[in-house]
PDB file of C-alpha atoms (C1' of nucleotides) in Angstrom:
ATOM      1  CA  MET A   1       0.000   0.000   0.000  1.00 77.00           C
ATOM      2  CA  GLY A   2       1.828   3.069  -1.245  1.00 92.00           C
ATOM      3  CA  TYR A   3       4.961   3.249  -3.318  1.00 97.00           C
ATOM      4  CA  SER A   4       8.167   4.910  -2.218  1.00 97.00           C
ATOM      5  CA  ILE A   5       9.577   7.689  -4.345  1.00 98.00           C
ATOM      6  CA  ALA A   6      12.207   5.261  -5.622  1.00 97.00           C
ATOM      7  CA  GLU A   7       9.485   2.875  -6.763  1.00 97.00           C
ATOM      8  CA  ALA A   8       7.515   5.688  -8.367  1.00 98.00           C
ATOM      9  CA  ALA A   9      10.661   6.766 -10.169  1.00 97.00           C
ATOM     10  CA  ARG A  10      11.325   3.270 -11.399  1.00 97.00           C
ATOM     11  CA  THR A  11       7.814   2.682 -12.709  1.00 96.00           C
ATOM     12  CA  SER A  12       7.463   6.127 -14.287  1.00 97.00           C
ATOM     13  CA  GLY A  13      10.914   6.291 -15.781  1.00 96.00           C
ATOM     14  CA  LEU A  14      11.460   9.695 -14.193  1.00 97.00           C
ATOM     15  CA  SER A  15      14.206  10.483 -11.713  1.00 97.00           C
ATOM     16  CA  ILE A  16      13.498  10.997  -8.018  1.00 98.00           C
ATOM     17  CA  ASP A  17      14.537  14.609  -8.414  1.00 98.00           C
ATOM     18  CA  THR A  18      12.122  15.063 -11.270  1.00 98.00           C
ATOM     19  CA  LEU A  19       9.266  13.655  -9.200  1.00 98.00           C
ATOM     20  CA  ARG A  20       9.935  16.152  -6.426  1.00 98.00           C
ATOM     21  CA  TYR A  21      10.315  18.879  -9.030  1.00 98.00           C
ATOM     22  CA  TYR A  22       6.961  18.004 -10.584  1.00 98.00           C
ATOM     23  CA  GLU A  23       5.376  18.187  -7.171  1.00 98.00           C
ATOM     24  CA  ARG A  24       6.957  21.544  -6.461  1.00 97.00           C
ATOM     25  CA  ILE A  25       5.579  23.053  -9.642  1.00 97.00           C
ATOM     26  CA  ASN A  26       2.116  21.616  -9.005  1.00 96.00           C
ATOM     27  CA  LEU A  27       2.081  19.053 -11.746  1.00 97.00           C
ATOM     28  CA  LEU A  28       1.657  16.387  -9.134  1.00 97.00           C
ATOM     29  CA  ASP A  29      -0.540  16.768  -6.095  1.00 97.00           C
ATOM     30  CA  PRO A  30       1.488  16.162  -2.965  1.00 97.00           C
ATOM     31  CA  PRO A  31       1.265  12.421  -2.324  1.00 98.00           C
ATOM     32  CA  ALA A  32       0.466  10.903   1.047  1.00 97.00           C
ATOM     33  CA  ARG A  33       3.301  10.618   3.576  1.00 97.00           C
ATOM     34  CA  ASP A  34       4.197   7.674   5.758  1.00 95.00           C
ATOM     35  CA  ALA A  35       4.803   7.941   9.499  1.00 94.00           C
ATOM     36  CA  ALA A  36       8.364   9.085   8.919  1.00 94.00           C
ATOM     37  CA  GLY A  37       7.292  11.855   6.533  1.00 95.00           C
ATOM     38  CA  ARG A  38       8.329  10.028   3.383  1.00 97.00           C
ATOM     39  CA  ARG A  39       6.253  10.256   0.226  1.00 98.00           C
ATOM     40  CA  SER A  40       3.894   7.372  -0.414  1.00 98.00           C
ATOM     41  CA  TYR A  41       2.457   7.255  -3.930  1.00 98.00           C
ATOM     42  CA  SER A  42      -0.911   5.591  -4.615  1.00 97.00           C
ATOM     43  CA  ASP A  43      -1.877   3.658  -7.722  1.00 97.00           C
ATOM     44  CA  GLU A  44      -3.851   6.684  -8.800  1.00 97.00           C
ATOM     45  CA  ASP A  45      -0.791   8.879  -8.369  1.00 97.00           C
ATOM     46  CA  LEU A  46       1.128   6.515 -10.618  1.00 97.00           C
ATOM     47  CA  ALA A  47      -1.656   6.437 -13.217  1.00 97.00           C
ATOM     48  CA  TRP A  48      -1.687  10.222 -13.384  1.00 97.00           C
ATOM     49  CA  LEU A  49       2.096  10.248 -13.540  1.00 97.00           C
ATOM     50  CA  SER A  50       2.006   7.811 -16.406  1.00 97.00           C
ATOM     51  CA  PHE A  51      -0.416  10.035 -18.292  1.00 97.00           C
ATOM     52  CA  LEU A  52       1.770  13.044 -17.605  1.00 97.00           C
ATOM     53  CA  THR A  53       4.806  11.288 -19.031  1.00 97.00           C
ATOM     54  CA  ARG A  54       2.773  10.530 -22.136  1.00 97.00           C
ATOM     55  CA  LEU A  55       1.962  14.189 -22.526  1.00 98.00           C
ATOM     56  CA  ARG A  56       5.651  15.021 -22.037  1.00 98.00           C
ATOM     57  CA  THR A  57       6.560  12.508 -24.709  1.00 97.00           C
ATOM     58  CA  THR A  58       4.309  14.311 -27.143  1.00 98.00           C
ATOM     59  CA  GLY A  59       6.328  17.443 -26.431  1.00 97.00           C
ATOM     60  CA  MET A  60       3.677  19.274 -24.455  1.00 98.00           C
ATOM     61  CA  PRO A  61       5.383  22.068 -22.523  1.00 98.00           C
ATOM     62  CA  ILE A  62       5.247  21.832 -18.741  1.00 98.00           C
ATOM     63  CA  ARG A  63       3.365  25.112 -18.577  1.00 97.00           C
ATOM     64  CA  ARG A  64       0.519  23.481 -20.494  1.00 98.00           C
ATOM     65  CA  MET A  65       0.589  20.335 -18.426  1.00 98.00           C
ATOM     66  CA  ARG A  66       0.301  22.497 -15.333  1.00 98.00           C
ATOM     67  CA  GLU A  67      -2.748  24.123 -16.827  1.00 97.00           C
ATOM     68  CA  TYR A  68      -4.258  20.711 -17.456  1.00 98.00           C
ATOM     69  CA  ALA A  69      -3.398  19.578 -13.931  1.00 98.00           C
ATOM     70  CA  SER A  70      -4.967  22.653 -12.453  1.00 97.00           C
ATOM     71  CA  LEU A  71      -8.155  22.144 -14.466  1.00 97.00           C
ATOM     72  CA  ARG A  72      -8.281  18.562 -13.313  1.00 97.00           C
ATOM     73  CA  ARG A  73      -8.260  19.754  -9.720  1.00 96.00           C
ATOM     74  CA  ARG A  74     -11.384  21.793 -10.406  1.00 96.00           C
ATOM     75  CA  GLY A  75     -13.270  18.613 -11.214  1.00 93.00           C
ATOM     76  CA  ILE A  76     -15.856  17.735 -13.792  1.00 93.00           C
ATOM     77  CA  ALA A  77     -16.773  21.331 -14.606  1.00 94.00           C
ATOM     78  CA  SER A  78     -13.453  21.782 -16.363  1.00 96.00           C
ATOM     79  CA  ALA A  79     -13.817  18.681 -18.525  1.00 96.00           C
ATOM     80  CA  GLY A  80     -14.605  20.718 -21.639  1.00 95.00           C
ATOM     81  CA  ARG A  81     -11.444  22.754 -21.411  1.00 96.00           C
ATOM     82  CA  ARG A  82      -9.371  19.700 -20.632  1.00 97.00           C
ATOM     83  CA  LYS A  83     -10.764  17.942 -23.672  1.00 97.00           C
ATOM     84  CA  ALA A  84      -9.944  20.982 -25.794  1.00 97.00           C
ATOM     85  CA  ILE A  85      -6.335  20.830 -24.629  1.00 98.00           C
ATOM     86  CA  LEU A  86      -6.091  17.173 -25.575  1.00 98.00           C
ATOM     87  CA  VAL A  87      -7.714  17.746 -28.954  1.00 98.00           C
ATOM     88  CA  GLU A  88      -5.277  20.537 -29.662  1.00 97.00           C
ATOM     89  CA  GLN A  89      -2.356  18.391 -28.574  1.00 98.00           C
ATOM     90  CA  ARG A  90      -3.604  15.567 -30.747  1.00 98.00           C
ATOM     91  CA  ALA A  91      -3.457  17.866 -33.743  1.00 97.00           C
ATOM     92  CA  ALA A  92       0.030  19.023 -32.800  1.00 97.00           C
ATOM     93  CA  VAL A  93       1.203  15.430 -32.547  1.00 98.00           C
ATOM     94  CA  ALA A  94      -0.312  14.532 -35.908  1.00 98.00           C
ATOM     95  CA  ASP A  95       1.445  17.533 -37.474  1.00 97.00           C
ATOM     96  CA  ARG A  96       4.699  16.555 -35.880  1.00 98.00           C
ATOM     97  CA  ILE A  97       4.409  13.005 -37.203  1.00 98.00           C
ATOM     98  CA  ALA A  98       3.845  14.345 -40.703  1.00 97.00           C
ATOM     99  CA  GLU A  99       6.843  16.637 -40.355  1.00 97.00           C
ATOM    100  CA  LEU A 100       9.046  13.773 -39.200  1.00 98.00           C
ATOM    101  CA  GLN A 101       7.864  11.607 -42.046  1.00 98.00           C
ATOM    102  CA  ALA A 102       8.885  14.298 -44.497  1.00 97.00           C
ATOM    103  CA  CYS A 103      12.314  14.376 -42.854  1.00 97.00           C
ATOM    104  CA  LEU A 104      12.539  10.604 -43.144  1.00 97.00           C
ATOM    105  CA  GLU A 105      12.177  10.947 -46.875  1.00 97.00           C
ATOM    106  CA  VAL A 106      14.955  13.485 -47.049  1.00 97.00           C
ATOM    107  CA  LEU A 107      17.175  11.240 -44.970  1.00 98.00           C
ATOM    108  CA  ASP A 108      16.410   8.252 -47.175  1.00 97.00           C
ATOM    109  CA  TYR A 109      17.285  10.287 -50.218  1.00 97.00           C
ATOM    110  CA  LYS A 110      20.594  11.401 -48.742  1.00 97.00           C
ATOM    111  CA  ILE A 111      21.408   7.904 -47.563  1.00 97.00           C
ATOM    112  CA  ALA A 112      20.675   6.538 -51.020  1.00 96.00           C
ATOM    113  CA  ASN A 113      23.065   9.123 -52.425  1.00 94.00           C
ATOM    114  CA  TYR A 114      25.810   7.939 -50.136  1.00 94.00           C
ATOM    115  CA  GLU A 115      25.115   4.396 -51.251  1.00 93.00           C
ATOM    116  CA  HIS A 116      25.489   5.369 -54.883  1.00 91.00           C
ATOM    117  CA  LEU A 117      28.720   7.061 -53.977  1.00 87.00           C
ATOM    118  CA  GLU A 118      29.994   3.859 -52.405  1.00 82.00           C
ATOM    119  CA  GLN A 119      29.245   1.995 -55.618  1.00 81.00           C
ATOM    120  CA  ASN A 120      31.019   4.612 -57.699  1.00 70.00           C
ATOM    121  CA  ILE A 121      27.789   5.471 -59.444  1.00 61.00           C
ATOM    122  CA  PRO A 122      27.755   9.260 -59.805  1.00 56.00           C
ATOM    123  CA  ALA A 123      25.568  10.778 -57.123  1.00 52.00           C
ATOM    124  CA  VAL A 124      22.277  12.351 -58.136  1.00 54.00           C
ATOM    125  CA  GLN A 125      23.104  15.478 -56.213  1.00 51.00           C
ATOM    126  CA  HIS A 126      26.522  17.043 -56.021  1.00 48.00           C
ATOM    127  CA  GLU A 127      28.617  16.449 -52.958  1.00 50.00           C
ATOM    128  CA  ALA A 128      28.605  20.081 -51.880  1.00 50.00           C
ATOM    129  CA  SER A 129      25.079  19.879 -50.486  1.00 48.00           C
ATOM    130  CA  ALA A 130      25.412  16.399 -49.075  1.00 47.00           C
TER     131      ALA A 130
ATOM    132  CA  MET B   1      23.994  37.317 -56.912  1.00 76.00           C
ATOM    133  CA  GLY B   2      24.302  36.320 -53.274  1.00 92.00           C
ATOM    134  CA  TYR B   3      21.601  36.606 -50.674  1.00 97.00           C
ATOM    135  CA  SER B   4      21.672  38.993 -47.759  1.00 97.00           C
ATOM    136  CA  ILE B   5      21.371  37.592 -44.274  1.00 97.00           C
ATOM    137  CA  ALA B   6      17.775  38.811 -44.193  1.00 97.00           C
ATOM    138  CA  GLU B   7      17.008  36.836 -47.342  1.00 97.00           C
ATOM    139  CA  ALA B   8      18.766  33.772 -46.006  1.00 97.00           C
ATOM    140  CA  ALA B   9      16.727  34.075 -42.825  1.00 97.00           C
ATOM    141  CA  ARG B  10      13.502  34.380 -44.747  1.00 96.00           C
ATOM    142  CA  THR B  11      14.137  31.397 -46.980  1.00 96.00           C
ATOM    143  CA  SER B  12      15.478  29.181 -44.201  1.00 97.00           C
ATOM    144  CA  GLY B  13      12.921  30.118 -41.601  1.00 96.00           C
ATOM    145  CA  LEU B  14      15.675  30.861 -39.109  1.00 97.00           C
ATOM    146  CA  SER B  15      16.274  34.216 -37.495  1.00 97.00           C
ATOM    147  CA  ILE B  16      19.178  36.443 -38.458  1.00 98.00           C
ATOM    148  CA  ASP B  17      20.614  35.937 -35.016  1.00 98.00           C
ATOM    149  CA  THR B  18      20.392  32.191 -35.405  1.00 98.00           C
ATOM    150  CA  LEU B  19      22.237  32.325 -38.721  1.00 98.00           C
ATOM    151  CA  ARG B  20      25.080  34.245 -37.118  1.00 98.00           C
ATOM    152  CA  TYR B  21      24.986  31.877 -34.176  1.00 98.00           C
ATOM    153  CA  TYR B  22      25.244  28.838 -36.480  1.00 98.00           C
ATOM    154  CA  GLU B  23      28.215  30.401 -38.162  1.00 98.00           C
ATOM    155  CA  ARG B  24      29.876  31.125 -34.840  1.00 97.00           C
ATOM    156  CA  ILE B  25      29.598  27.513 -33.718  1.00 97.00           C
ATOM    157  CA  ASN B  26      30.878  26.208 -37.066  1.00 96.00           C
ATOM    158  CA  LEU B  27      27.667  24.730 -38.328  1.00 97.00           C
ATOM    159  CA  LEU B  28      27.842  27.059 -41.270  1.00 97.00           C
ATOM    160  CA  ASP B  29      31.037  27.924 -43.067  1.00 97.00           C
ATOM    161  CA  PRO B  30      31.513  31.685 -43.120  1.00 97.00           C
ATOM    162  CA  PRO B  31      29.729  32.915 -46.244  1.00 98.00           C
ATOM    163  CA  ALA B  32      31.247  35.352 -48.724  1.00 97.00           C
ATOM    164  CA  ARG B  33      31.158  39.051 -47.892  1.00 96.00           C
ATOM    165  CA  ASP B  34      30.209  41.952 -50.107  1.00 95.00           C
ATOM    166  CA  ALA B  35      32.328  45.082 -50.511  1.00 93.00           C
ATOM    167  CA  ALA B  36      30.843  46.543 -47.346  1.00 94.00           C
ATOM    168  CA  GLY B  37      31.655  43.444 -45.282  1.00 94.00           C
ATOM    169  CA  ARG B  38      28.088  42.137 -45.242  1.00 97.00           C
ATOM    170  CA  ARG B  39      27.414  38.398 -45.519  1.00 97.00           C
ATOM    171  CA  SER B  40      26.434  37.177 -48.956  1.00 97.00           C
ATOM    172  CA  TYR B  41      24.976  33.665 -49.016  1.00 98.00           C
ATOM    173  CA  SER B  42      25.251  31.493 -52.123  1.00 97.00           C
ATOM    174  CA  ASP B  43      22.682  28.999 -53.380  1.00 97.00           C
ATOM    175  CA  GLU B  44      24.893  26.276 -52.006  1.00 96.00           C
ATOM    176  CA  ASP B  45      24.940  27.934 -48.619  1.00 97.00           C
ATOM    177  CA  LEU B  46      21.153  27.980 -48.678  1.00 97.00           C
ATOM    178  CA  ALA B  47      20.950  24.330 -49.742  1.00 97.00           C
ATOM    179  CA  TRP B  48      23.176  23.301 -46.874  1.00 97.00           C
ATOM    180  CA  LEU B  49      21.176  25.480 -44.518  1.00 97.00           C
ATOM    181  CA  SER B  50      17.992  23.848 -45.681  1.00 97.00           C
ATOM    182  CA  PHE B  51      19.426  20.416 -44.989  1.00 97.00           C
ATOM    183  CA  LEU B  52      20.576  21.560 -41.567  1.00 97.00           C
ATOM    184  CA  THR B  53      17.104  22.763 -40.691  1.00 97.00           C
ATOM    185  CA  ARG B  54      15.777  19.358 -41.700  1.00 97.00           C
ATOM    186  CA  LEU B  55      18.195  17.706 -39.333  1.00 98.00           C
ATOM    187  CA  ARG B  56      17.159  20.130 -36.591  1.00 98.00           C
ATOM    188  CA  THR B  57      13.521  19.293 -37.256  1.00 97.00           C
ATOM    189  CA  THR B  58      14.287  15.648 -36.642  1.00 98.00           C
ATOM    190  CA  GLY B  59      15.604  16.658 -33.239  1.00 97.00           C
ATOM    191  CA  MET B  60      19.258  16.089 -33.976  1.00 98.00           C
ATOM    192  CA  PRO B  61      21.285  17.912 -31.331  1.00 98.00           C
ATOM    193  CA  ILE B  62      23.499  20.719 -32.540  1.00 98.00           C
ATOM    194  CA  ARG B  63      26.562  18.922 -31.246  1.00 97.00           C
ATOM    195  CA  ARG B  64      25.855  16.120 -33.716  1.00 98.00           C
ATOM    196  CA  MET B  65      25.153  18.497 -36.574  1.00 98.00           C
ATOM    197  CA  ARG B  66      28.497  20.127 -35.890  1.00 97.00           C
ATOM    198  CA  GLU B  67      30.125  16.738 -36.137  1.00 97.00           C
ATOM    199  CA  TYR B  68      28.422  16.152 -39.468  1.00 98.00           C
ATOM    200  CA  ALA B  69      29.433  19.604 -40.699  1.00 98.00           C
ATOM    201  CA  SER B  70      33.021  19.036 -39.694  1.00 97.00           C
ATOM    202  CA  LEU B  71      33.108  15.692 -41.509  1.00 97.00           C
ATOM    203  CA  ARG B  72      31.684  17.344 -44.592  1.00 97.00           C
ATOM    204  CA  ARG B  73      34.588  19.782 -44.567  1.00 96.00           C
ATOM    205  CA  ARG B  74      36.984  16.862 -44.752  1.00 96.00           C
ATOM    206  CA  GLY B  75      35.506  15.849 -48.077  1.00 93.00           C
ATOM    207  CA  ILE B  76      34.706  12.549 -49.670  1.00 93.00           C
ATOM    208  CA  ALA B  77      36.890  10.509 -47.317  1.00 93.00           C
ATOM    209  CA  SER B  78      34.401  11.098 -44.533  1.00 96.00           C
ATOM    210  CA  ALA B  79      31.380   9.985 -46.533  1.00 96.00           C
ATOM    211  CA  GLY B  80      31.134   6.677 -44.702  1.00 95.00           C
ATOM    212  CA  ARG B  81      30.918   8.312 -41.290  1.00 96.00           C
ATOM    213  CA  ARG B  82      28.464  10.888 -42.539  1.00 97.00           C
ATOM    214  CA  LYS B  83      26.260   8.161 -43.929  1.00 97.00           C
ATOM    215  CA  ALA B  84      26.426   6.336 -40.597  1.00 97.00           C
ATOM    216  CA  ILE B  85      25.196   9.454 -38.826  1.00 98.00           C
ATOM    217  CA  LEU B  86      22.263   9.763 -41.198  1.00 98.00           C
ATOM    218  CA  VAL B  87      21.395   6.094 -40.878  1.00 98.00           C
ATOM    219  CA  GLU B  88      21.437   6.391 -37.118  1.00 97.00           C
ATOM    220  CA  GLN B  89      19.302   9.507 -37.250  1.00 98.00           C
ATOM    221  CA  ARG B  90      16.889   7.783 -39.580  1.00 98.00           C
ATOM    222  CA  ALA B  91      16.406   5.058 -36.984  1.00 97.00           C
ATOM    223  CA  ALA B  92      15.912   7.632 -34.239  1.00 97.00           C
ATOM    224  CA  VAL B  93      13.274   9.403 -36.300  1.00 98.00           C
ATOM    225  CA  ALA B  94      11.455   6.155 -37.025  1.00 98.00           C
ATOM    226  CA  ASP B  95      11.448   5.345 -33.303  1.00 97.00           C
ATOM    227  CA  ARG B  96      10.179   8.776 -32.472  1.00 98.00           C
ATOM    228  CA  ILE B  97       7.336   8.445 -34.970  1.00 98.00           C
ATOM    229  CA  ALA B  98       6.337   5.141 -33.402  1.00 97.00           C
ATOM    230  CA  GLU B  99       6.427   6.708 -29.955  1.00 97.00           C
ATOM    231  CA  LEU B 100       4.269   9.607 -31.071  1.00 98.00           C
ATOM    232  CA  GLN B 101       1.814   7.260 -32.691  1.00 98.00           C
ATOM    233  CA  ALA B 102       1.452   5.388 -29.404  1.00 97.00           C
ATOM    234  CA  CYS B 103       0.764   8.716 -27.708  1.00 97.00           C
ATOM    235  CA  LEU B 104      -1.828   9.539 -30.341  1.00 97.00           C
ATOM    236  CA  GLU B 105      -3.697   6.426 -29.338  1.00 97.00           C
ATOM    237  CA  VAL B 106      -3.667   7.402 -25.690  1.00 97.00           C
ATOM    238  CA  LEU B 107      -4.897  10.863 -26.584  1.00 98.00           C
ATOM    239  CA  ASP B 108      -7.669   9.442 -28.734  1.00 98.00           C
ATOM    240  CA  TYR B 109      -8.712   7.204 -25.893  1.00 97.00           C
ATOM    241  CA  LYS B 110      -8.810  10.080 -23.426  1.00 97.00           C
ATOM    242  CA  ILE B 111     -10.664  12.308 -25.865  1.00 97.00           C
ATOM    243  CA  ALA B 112     -13.224   9.578 -26.463  1.00 96.00           C
ATOM    244  CA  ASN B 113     -13.686   9.374 -22.705  1.00 94.00           C
ATOM    245  CA  TYR B 114     -14.428  13.065 -22.528  1.00 94.00           C
ATOM    246  CA  GLU B 115     -16.902  12.638 -25.338  1.00 93.00           C
ATOM    247  CA  HIS B 116     -18.709   9.912 -23.454  1.00 91.00           C
ATOM    248  CA  LEU B 117     -18.751  12.173 -20.444  1.00 87.00           C
ATOM    249  CA  GLU B 118     -20.393  14.901 -22.478  1.00 82.00           C
ATOM    250  CA  GLN B 119     -23.096  12.487 -23.522  1.00 82.00           C
ATOM    251  CA  ASN B 120     -23.694  11.385 -19.950  1.00 70.00           C
ATOM    252  CA  ILE B 121     -22.563   7.911 -20.784  1.00 60.00           C
ATOM    253  CA  PRO B 122     -20.462   6.733 -17.847  1.00 55.00           C
ATOM    254  CA  ALA B 123     -16.791   7.021 -18.712  1.00 52.00           C
ATOM    255  CA  VAL B 124     -14.811   3.854 -19.173  1.00 54.00           C
ATOM    256  CA  GLN B 125     -12.140   5.061 -16.808  1.00 51.00           C
ATOM    257  CA  HIS B 126     -12.755   6.951 -13.628  1.00 49.00           C
ATOM    258  CA  GLU B 127     -12.331  10.698 -13.603  1.00 50.00           C
ATOM    259  CA  ALA B 128      -9.385  10.644 -11.218  1.00 50.00           C
ATOM    260  CA  SER B 129      -6.935   9.590 -13.880  1.00 48.00           C
ATOM    261  CA  ALA B 130      -8.481  11.607 -16.679  1.00 48.00           C
TER     262      ALA B 130
ATOM    263  C1'  DA C   1      25.037  67.100 -44.742  1.00 76.93           C
ATOM    264  C1'  DG C   2      21.912  64.425 -42.294  1.00 76.93           C
ATOM    265  C1'  DT C   3      18.876  60.647 -41.459  1.00 76.93           C
ATOM    266  C1'  DT C   4      17.514  56.165 -42.051  1.00 76.93           C
ATOM    267  C1'  DG C   5      17.905  51.280 -42.095  1.00 76.93           C
ATOM    268  C1'  DA C   6      20.372  47.098 -42.827  1.00 76.93           C
ATOM    269  C1'  DC C   7      24.121  45.146 -41.298  1.00 76.93           C
ATOM    270  C1'  DC C   8      28.380  44.280 -38.188  1.00 76.93           C
ATOM    271  C1'  DT C   9      30.834  42.509 -33.531  1.00 76.93           C
ATOM    272  C1'  DG C  10      31.481  40.525 -28.852  1.00 76.93           C
ATOM    273  C1'  DG C  11      29.262  39.335 -25.150  1.00 76.93           C
ATOM    274  C1'  DA C  12      25.425  38.979 -21.885  1.00 76.93           C
ATOM    275  C1'  DG C  13      20.879  37.110 -20.903  1.00 76.93           C
ATOM    276  C1'  DC C  14      16.968  33.976 -21.191  1.00 76.93           C
ATOM    277  C1'  DG C  15      13.489  30.089 -20.814  1.00 76.93           C
ATOM    278  C1'  DC C  16      13.131  25.466 -20.335  1.00 76.93           C
ATOM    279  C1'  DA C  17      13.409  21.241 -17.885  1.00 76.93           C
ATOM    280  C1'  DC C  18      15.677  19.328 -15.129  1.00 76.93           C
ATOM    281  C1'  DT C  19      19.814  17.977 -11.857  1.00 76.93           C
ATOM    282  C1'  DC C  20      22.697  18.438  -8.115  1.00 76.93           C
ATOM    283  C1'  DC C  21      24.074  19.750  -3.546  1.00 76.93           C
ATOM    284  C1'  DA C  22      24.560  20.560   1.565  1.00 76.93           C
ATOM    285  C1'  DG C  23      22.940  19.569   5.585  1.00 76.93           C
ATOM    286  C1'  DG C  24      19.552  17.138   8.100  1.00 76.93           C
ATOM    287  C1'  DT C  25      16.109  13.254   9.838  1.00 76.93           C
ATOM    288  C1'  DC C  26      14.571   8.431  10.144  1.00 76.93           C
ATOM    289  C1'  DG C  27      14.314   3.359  10.599  1.00 76.93           C
ATOM    290  C1'  DT C  28      16.564  -0.898  10.145  1.00 76.93           C
ATOM    291  C1'  DA C  29      20.661  -4.127  10.520  1.00 76.93           C
ATOM    292  C1'  DC C  30      24.684  -5.235  12.972  1.00 76.93           C
TER     293       DC C  30
ATOM    294  C1'  DG D   1      24.579   2.448  20.036  1.00 76.93           C
ATOM    295  C1'  DT D   2      26.233   3.249  15.800  1.00 76.93           C
ATOM    296  C1'  DA D   3      26.593   2.791  10.961  1.00 76.93           C
ATOM    297  C1'  DC D   4      24.064   2.806   6.878  1.00 76.93           C
ATOM    298  C1'  DG D   5      20.960   3.969   3.324  1.00 76.93           C
ATOM    299  C1'  DA D   6      16.801   5.996   1.866  1.00 76.93           C
ATOM    300  C1'  DC D   7      14.596   9.810   2.312  1.00 76.93           C
ATOM    301  C1'  DC D   8      13.790  14.980   3.425  1.00 76.93           C
ATOM    302  C1'  DT D   9      14.276  20.421   2.404  1.00 76.93           C
ATOM    303  C1'  DG D  10      15.509  24.832   0.080  1.00 76.93           C
ATOM    304  C1'  DG D  11      18.177  26.548  -3.094  1.00 76.93           C
ATOM    305  C1'  DA D  12      21.866  26.746  -6.522  1.00 76.93           C
ATOM    306  C1'  DG D  13      23.714  25.029 -10.872  1.00 76.93           C
ATOM    307  C1'  DT D  14      23.546  23.005 -15.628  1.00 76.93           C
ATOM    308  C1'  DG D  15      23.095  22.349 -20.717  1.00 76.93           C
ATOM    309  C1'  DC D  16      20.707  23.547 -24.593  1.00 76.93           C
ATOM    310  C1'  DG D  17      19.503  26.580 -28.211  1.00 76.93           C
ATOM    311  C1'  DC D  18      18.843  30.442 -29.062  1.00 76.93           C
ATOM    312  C1'  DT D  19      17.858  35.774 -28.392  1.00 76.93           C
ATOM    313  C1'  DC D  20      18.947  40.275 -27.230  1.00 76.93           C
ATOM    314  C1'  DC D  21      21.818  44.270 -26.590  1.00 76.93           C
ATOM    315  C1'  DA D  22      25.183  48.199 -27.010  1.00 76.93           C
ATOM    316  C1'  DG D  23      27.847  50.464 -29.794  1.00 76.93           C
ATOM    317  C1'  DG D  24      29.519  50.876 -34.294  1.00 76.93           C
ATOM    318  C1'  DT D  25      30.016  50.976 -39.795  1.00 76.93           C
ATOM    319  C1'  DC D  26      28.261  51.737 -44.230  1.00 76.93           C
ATOM    320  C1'  DA D  27      25.320  52.930 -48.435  1.00 76.93           C
ATOM    321  C1'  DA D  28      21.403  55.108 -50.184  1.00 76.93           C
ATOM    322  C1'  DC D  29      17.949  58.585 -50.073  1.00 76.93           C
ATOM    323  C1'  DT D  30      16.262  63.550 -49.276  1.00 76.93           C
TER     324       DT D  30
END
DNA sequence: AGTTGACCTGGAGCGCACTCCAGGTCGTAC
DNA sequence: GTACGACCTGGAGTGCGCTCCAGGTCAACT
């Protein structure tokens, strides 16, 4: 019943320092404490943490995650605004994927050029821009 | 013949300050100068710049781009190492796309939950972790 | 001749997201 | 009872990638 900060760090993939930092900046509600004053994370804490790390992975800035966290604290009434944030982030992620895919193509093209070079076939594009 | 720094900024999407910064850290070879000592970028400079911005878009750290730039200066002999960098970056980009796609799914799931909420259909997951 | 505006340099400053540190308190194992 | 290790706090420090600034030069326009 209750995970130590080390356990929370291990399961979330964040460092202990980062967990305390997230708490300090109000991303994480202060978890329960054990008799000795040590943090004791609940399953719910970990679930929220896991969602937060997902948002981080998408590149959402911490400022925005704080906004989301603060809305969440206000309960069901803020659901509309929270949804809007997620919808917006979804769009940003989709855009980012498209952008990366375009870069993949450029990389493939350049890599192919290097392969031609290796085979002594004249490169499609001159070396200067490779 | 030759683009001013303002033109180079416009076509690359970088700021003038960033162009000078890139030059300072040896990402960009110093461009030609006009009679008054102002930078004059060639088409080749712009092509290289455009490739650099692609690499940046993929999230390649500047340190690594500098390494690539320095290899490029050594000419054809470094082609193998340059190719290796691109191949590695290609893999990183592919991984990142996969990661983002997984996040998209989580977002879609959460958004669907909010939609259920709006329709008064009980959410699949309890509010606490939403 | 004077004003504007684009450009120049070296160097300082900034926002972000951590990360590290000193100095201290507990609880358990020897 | 003491050594150890995990944890605590407040605050300072770090690395990255720019971004901004002061003070200056130069060419073109009025």
